[in-house]
Amino acid sequence: MTTASDLQQQRKQRVAMAAIAELSEGMVLGVGTGSTVNAFIDALGPWAQRLAGAVSSSEVSTRKLQALGIAILDLNDIDGLSLYIDGADESNRHLQLIKGGGAALTREKIIAAAAERFVCIVDESKLVDTLGAFPLPVEVIPMARRQVARALATLGCEARYRQGCVTDNGNHILDLHGLHITDAVALETHINQITGVVTVGLFATRPADLLLVGSDSGVQRLTAAR
Ligand code: 5RP
């Protein structure tokens, strides 16, 4: 019997295969984090010797890429990268994203900023009219956690400490519940300016360039309605 979770996994595999079609010979590839990206990495085997290497957004993705024999490159040793593939927790039709459900948001944002092209891969459940139903992750310096939470509460949301989560950078995560994000660029800019915030998981000033959306009927390609 095919379960709902089998179907969701099939959608992820479908969109992962569509992302493979975006690769080109000899490129440096940025690789994100999460279950959709895991499906992408699982499909990367035939490309292992055809890529110049990968810049990885997390220790988990690094281990999976290394298991395929793909060289992990340090961003400081290269001049940039042509393509970044990553998932998202939510996307609107401007391809502005909420990311960080897997706590890798800071490295993900750095790689997105360095990449010429950002292709985001999601299943159709992630496409929304208005961002904010998924709690917005904010990575914070541990000593500033309560101070930042108080500052964020003035936005009318509830900032919940993600218990037991320490990021690859040694920081903590606050998840913002109850937001209805109508101006994602303004909110991203505002939260980034709060002292003690490392990164907010809103990708609006640097949205995706292409969104691949996996559904039961295939993969839809969306470019930004800007
Ligand atoms: C990790 C992320 C992921 O891209 C996001 O959480 C989506 O993950 P998944 O593909 O497992 O739904 O931002 O920090």
Tab-separated table of C-alpha atoms and ligand atoms in Angstrom:
chain	number	residue	atom	x	y	z
A	1	MET	CA	0.000	0.000	0.000
A	2	THR	CA	1.290	3.465	-0.877
A	3	THR	CA	1.200	5.731	2.176
A	4	ALA	CA	1.006	9.548	2.300
A	5	SER	CA	4.650	9.616	3.305
A	6	ASP	CA	5.610	7.422	0.297
A	7	LEU	CA	3.821	9.918	-1.961
A	8	GLN	CA	5.629	12.849	-0.371
A	9	GLN	CA	8.957	11.088	-0.808
A	10	GLN	CA	8.104	10.473	-4.483
A	11	ARG	CA	7.389	14.215	-4.935
A	12	LYS	CA	10.772	15.005	-3.385
A	13	GLN	CA	12.528	12.505	-5.651
A	14	ARG	CA	10.741	13.930	-8.692
A	15	VAL	CA	11.813	17.491	-7.909
A	16	ALA	CA	15.330	16.291	-7.027
A	17	MET	CA	15.652	14.687	-10.476
A	18	ALA	CA	14.470	17.928	-12.088
A	19	ALA	CA	17.255	19.760	-10.248
A	20	ILE	CA	19.833	17.313	-11.625
A	21	ALA	CA	18.920	18.619	-15.087
A	22	GLU	CA	20.210	22.082	-14.014
A	23	LEU	CA	23.802	20.830	-13.534
A	24	SER	CA	26.597	21.392	-15.992
A	25	GLU	CA	30.015	19.828	-16.493
A	26	GLY	CA	32.858	21.096	-14.268
A	27	MET	CA	30.751	23.420	-12.159
A	28	VAL	CA	31.172	24.226	-8.474
A	29	LEU	CA	27.834	23.359	-6.904
A	30	GLY	CA	26.346	24.795	-3.720
A	31	VAL	CA	24.346	22.199	-1.802
A	32	GLY	CA	21.741	22.941	0.854
A	33	THR	CA	20.299	20.858	3.676
A	34	GLY	CA	17.142	18.884	4.410
A	35	SER	CA	15.170	15.869	3.264
A	36	THR	CA	14.507	17.254	-0.239
A	37	VAL	CA	18.195	18.018	-0.676
A	38	ASN	CA	18.989	14.525	0.615
A	39	ALA	CA	16.921	13.146	-2.280
A	40	PHE	CA	18.935	15.422	-4.596
A	41	ILE	CA	22.261	14.201	-3.179
A	42	ASP	CA	21.060	10.607	-3.528
A	43	ALA	CA	20.594	11.291	-7.258
A	44	LEU	CA	24.005	13.006	-7.629
A	45	GLY	CA	26.055	9.787	-7.928
A	46	PRO	CA	26.495	9.886	-11.732
A	47	TRP	CA	27.707	13.500	-11.405
A	48	ALA	CA	30.306	12.847	-8.708
A	49	GLN	CA	33.276	12.918	-11.128
A	50	ARG	CA	31.790	15.605	-13.377
A	51	LEU	CA	31.659	18.406	-10.803
A	52	ALA	CA	34.644	20.541	-9.775
A	53	GLY	CA	33.378	20.170	-6.213
A	54	ALA	CA	30.673	21.320	-3.834
A	55	VAL	CA	30.227	23.978	-1.182
A	56	SER	CA	28.074	22.449	1.531
A	57	SER	CA	25.682	24.197	3.920
A	58	SER	CA	25.853	21.679	6.767
A	59	GLU	CA	27.863	18.885	8.321
A	60	VAL	CA	25.072	16.425	7.390
A	61	SER	CA	25.172	17.336	3.687
A	62	THR	CA	28.982	17.353	3.752
A	63	ARG	CA	29.060	13.752	4.972
A	64	LYS	CA	26.593	12.628	2.282
A	65	LEU	CA	28.533	14.407	-0.469
A	66	GLN	CA	31.865	13.014	0.709
A	67	ALA	CA	30.381	9.510	0.701
A	68	LEU	CA	29.862	9.983	-3.050
A	69	GLY	CA	33.481	11.094	-3.484
A	70	ILE	CA	32.561	14.734	-4.186
A	71	ALA	CA	35.243	17.201	-3.073
A	72	ILE	CA	34.039	19.705	-0.462
A	73	LEU	CA	35.372	23.177	-1.195
A	74	ASP	CA	35.898	26.048	1.221
A	75	LEU	CA	34.115	29.186	0.045
A	76	ASN	CA	37.251	31.165	0.946
A	77	ASP	CA	39.252	29.225	-1.616
A	78	ILE	CA	37.020	29.972	-4.609
A	79	ASP	CA	35.725	33.079	-6.352
A	80	GLY	CA	32.065	32.129	-6.228
A	81	LEU	CA	29.830	29.404	-7.545
A	82	SER	CA	27.500	29.094	-10.462
A	83	LEU	CA	24.599	27.173	-8.944
A	84	TYR	CA	23.063	26.596	-5.535
A	85	ILE	CA	20.427	23.903	-4.981
A	86	ASP	CA	18.440	23.945	-1.742
A	87	GLY	CA	15.002	23.269	-0.308
A	88	ALA	CA	12.727	25.563	1.686
A	89	ASP	CA	10.072	25.448	4.370
A	90	GLU	CA	7.821	27.917	2.511
A	91	SER	CA	7.933	29.875	-0.737
A	92	ASN	CA	5.632	32.566	-2.058
A	93	ARG	CA	5.211	33.376	-5.757
A	94	HIS	CA	7.953	36.005	-5.598
A	95	LEU	CA	10.246	33.066	-4.703
A	96	GLN	CA	10.870	34.652	-1.310
A	97	LEU	CA	11.503	31.841	1.137
A	98	ILE	CA	11.368	30.792	4.752
A	99	LYS	CA	14.287	28.479	5.472
A	100	GLY	CA	16.012	27.112	8.547
A	101	GLY	CA	13.682	24.329	9.639
A	102	GLY	CA	16.844	22.205	9.600
A	103	ALA	CA	18.844	24.914	11.453
A	104	ALA	CA	21.317	25.446	8.592
A	105	LEU	CA	20.028	28.906	7.635
A	106	THR	CA	23.221	30.937	8.118
A	107	ARG	CA	25.450	28.818	5.890
A	108	GLU	CA	22.558	28.481	3.449
A	109	LYS	CA	22.228	32.250	3.230
A	110	ILE	CA	25.960	32.694	2.711
A	111	ILE	CA	25.991	30.192	-0.151
A	112	ALA	CA	22.845	31.701	-1.710
A	113	ALA	CA	24.559	35.112	-1.641
A	114	ALA	CA	27.670	33.697	-3.323
A	115	ALA	CA	25.789	31.822	-6.036
A	116	GLU	CA	25.064	33.216	-9.491
A	117	ARG	CA	21.877	31.172	-9.601
A	118	PHE	CA	19.729	29.744	-6.790
A	119	VAL	CA	17.377	26.902	-7.682
A	120	CYS	CA	15.003	25.994	-4.864
A	121	ILE	CA	13.379	22.552	-4.785
A	122	VAL	CA	10.142	21.946	-2.871
A	123	ASP	CA	7.064	19.786	-2.937
A	124	GLU	CA	3.776	21.559	-3.559
A	125	SER	CA	2.870	21.742	0.160
A	126	LYS	CA	5.561	24.454	0.561
A	127	LEU	CA	4.032	26.929	-1.924
A	128	VAL	CA	1.954	29.558	-0.059
A	129	ASP	CA	0.268	32.875	-0.782
A	130	THR	CA	1.666	34.565	2.324
A	131	LEU	CA	4.771	33.548	4.252
A	132	GLY	CA	4.584	32.994	8.000
A	133	ALA	CA	2.459	29.939	8.771
A	134	PHE	CA	5.765	28.061	9.097
A	135	PRO	CA	7.518	29.506	12.194
A	136	LEU	CA	10.314	31.811	10.999
A	137	PRO	CA	13.726	30.619	12.314
A	138	VAL	CA	16.226	33.161	13.639
A	139	GLU	CA	19.776	32.095	14.546
A	140	VAL	CA	21.037	33.992	17.592
A	141	ILE	CA	24.224	34.247	19.627
A	142	PRO	CA	23.468	32.144	22.759
A	143	MET	CA	24.148	34.924	25.325
A	144	ALA	CA	21.699	37.244	23.523
A	145	ARG	CA	18.843	34.748	23.199
A	146	ARG	CA	16.381	36.248	25.704
A	147	GLN	CA	17.281	39.814	24.779
A	148	VAL	CA	16.631	39.080	21.099
A	149	ALA	CA	13.381	37.255	21.980
A	150	ARG	CA	12.153	40.383	23.801
A	151	ALA	CA	13.015	42.570	20.799
A	152	LEU	CA	11.240	40.166	18.441
A	153	ALA	CA	8.107	40.091	20.614
A	154	THR	CA	7.501	43.736	19.621
A	155	LEU	CA	6.698	42.418	16.130
A	156	GLY	CA	3.581	40.781	17.569
A	157	CYS	CA	4.895	37.236	17.297
A	158	GLU	CA	5.932	34.640	19.847
A	159	ALA	CA	9.650	33.821	19.772
A	160	ARG	CA	10.083	30.221	20.947
A	161	TYR	CA	13.511	28.843	21.835
A	162	ARG	CA	14.182	25.640	19.832
A	163	GLN	CA	15.175	23.502	22.826
A	164	GLY	CA	18.226	21.298	22.403
A	165	CYS	CA	19.178	22.729	19.017
A	166	VAL	CA	22.743	24.002	18.578
A	167	THR	CA	23.592	25.075	15.040
A	168	ASP	CA	26.753	24.023	13.175
A	169	ASN	CA	28.013	27.505	14.144
A	170	GLY	CA	27.421	26.886	17.882
A	171	ASN	CA	24.392	29.185	18.095
A	172	HIS	CA	20.726	28.895	19.155
A	173	ILE	CA	17.479	29.160	17.183
A	174	LEU	CA	14.353	31.163	17.997
A	175	ASP	CA	11.255	30.208	15.966
A	176	LEU	CA	8.810	33.070	15.398
A	177	HIS	CA	5.189	31.928	15.575
A	178	GLY	CA	2.181	33.965	14.504
A	179	LEU	CA	3.675	36.066	11.693
A	180	HIS	CA	1.761	37.044	8.566
A	181	ILE	CA	4.544	38.413	6.362
A	182	THR	CA	3.339	41.034	3.916
A	183	ASP	CA	6.680	42.817	3.332
A	184	ALA	CA	9.376	40.144	3.500
A	185	VAL	CA	12.245	42.432	2.464
A	186	ALA	CA	11.421	44.962	5.214
A	187	LEU	CA	11.049	42.244	7.846
A	188	GLU	CA	14.309	40.545	6.845
A	189	THR	CA	16.140	43.868	7.016
A	190	HIS	CA	14.586	44.771	10.377
A	191	ILE	CA	15.350	41.432	12.087
A	192	ASN	CA	18.906	41.340	10.735
A	193	GLN	CA	19.582	44.651	12.498
A	194	ILE	CA	18.721	43.407	15.996
A	195	THR	CA	21.914	43.031	18.024
A	196	GLY	CA	22.588	39.373	18.753
A	197	VAL	CA	20.859	38.100	15.606
A	198	VAL	CA	23.183	36.107	13.343
A	199	THR	CA	20.715	35.421	10.530
A	200	VAL	CA	16.990	35.405	9.939
A	201	GLY	CA	15.658	32.564	7.791
A	202	LEU	CA	13.830	34.915	5.429
A	203	PHE	CA	15.350	34.804	1.961
A	204	ALA	CA	13.700	37.868	0.440
A	205	THR	CA	16.510	40.292	-0.438
A	206	ARG	CA	18.107	37.315	-2.195
A	207	PRO	CA	15.169	35.113	-3.252
A	208	ALA	CA	15.460	31.999	-5.398
A	209	ASP	CA	15.871	32.487	-9.149
A	210	LEU	CA	13.935	29.367	-10.033
A	211	LEU	CA	11.485	27.334	-7.955
A	212	LEU	CA	10.930	23.700	-8.902
A	213	VAL	CA	7.700	22.417	-7.367
A	214	GLY	CA	7.123	18.667	-7.215
A	215	SER	CA	3.579	17.358	-7.303
A	216	ASP	CA	1.902	14.055	-8.146
A	217	SER	CA	1.494	15.172	-11.756
A	218	GLY	CA	5.074	16.378	-12.360
A	219	VAL	CA	7.365	19.315	-11.693
A	220	GLN	CA	6.329	22.936	-12.174
A	221	ARG	CA	8.974	25.603	-12.928
A	222	LEU	CA	8.289	29.012	-11.396
A	223	THR	CA	10.314	32.151	-11.899
A	224	ALA	CA	9.763	35.199	-9.747
A	225	ALA	CA	6.760	37.448	-10.228
A	226	ARG	CA	8.784	40.594	-9.395
B	1	5RP	C1	17.352	23.653	6.394
B	1	5RP	C2	16.370	24.199	5.437
B	1	5RP	C3	15.657	23.233	4.559
B	1	5RP	O1	15.866	23.578	3.241
B	1	5RP	C4	14.193	23.290	4.878
B	1	5RP	O2	14.007	23.039	6.258
B	1	5RP	C5	13.404	22.258	4.053
B	1	5RP	O3	13.711	20.969	4.468
B	1	5RP	P1	12.956	19.702	3.894
B	1	5RP	O4	13.395	19.531	2.483
B	1	5RP	O5	13.393	18.583	4.803
B	1	5RP	O6	11.468	19.960	4.013
B	1	5RP	O7	16.146	25.377	5.319
B	1	5RP	O8	17.864	24.658	7.230
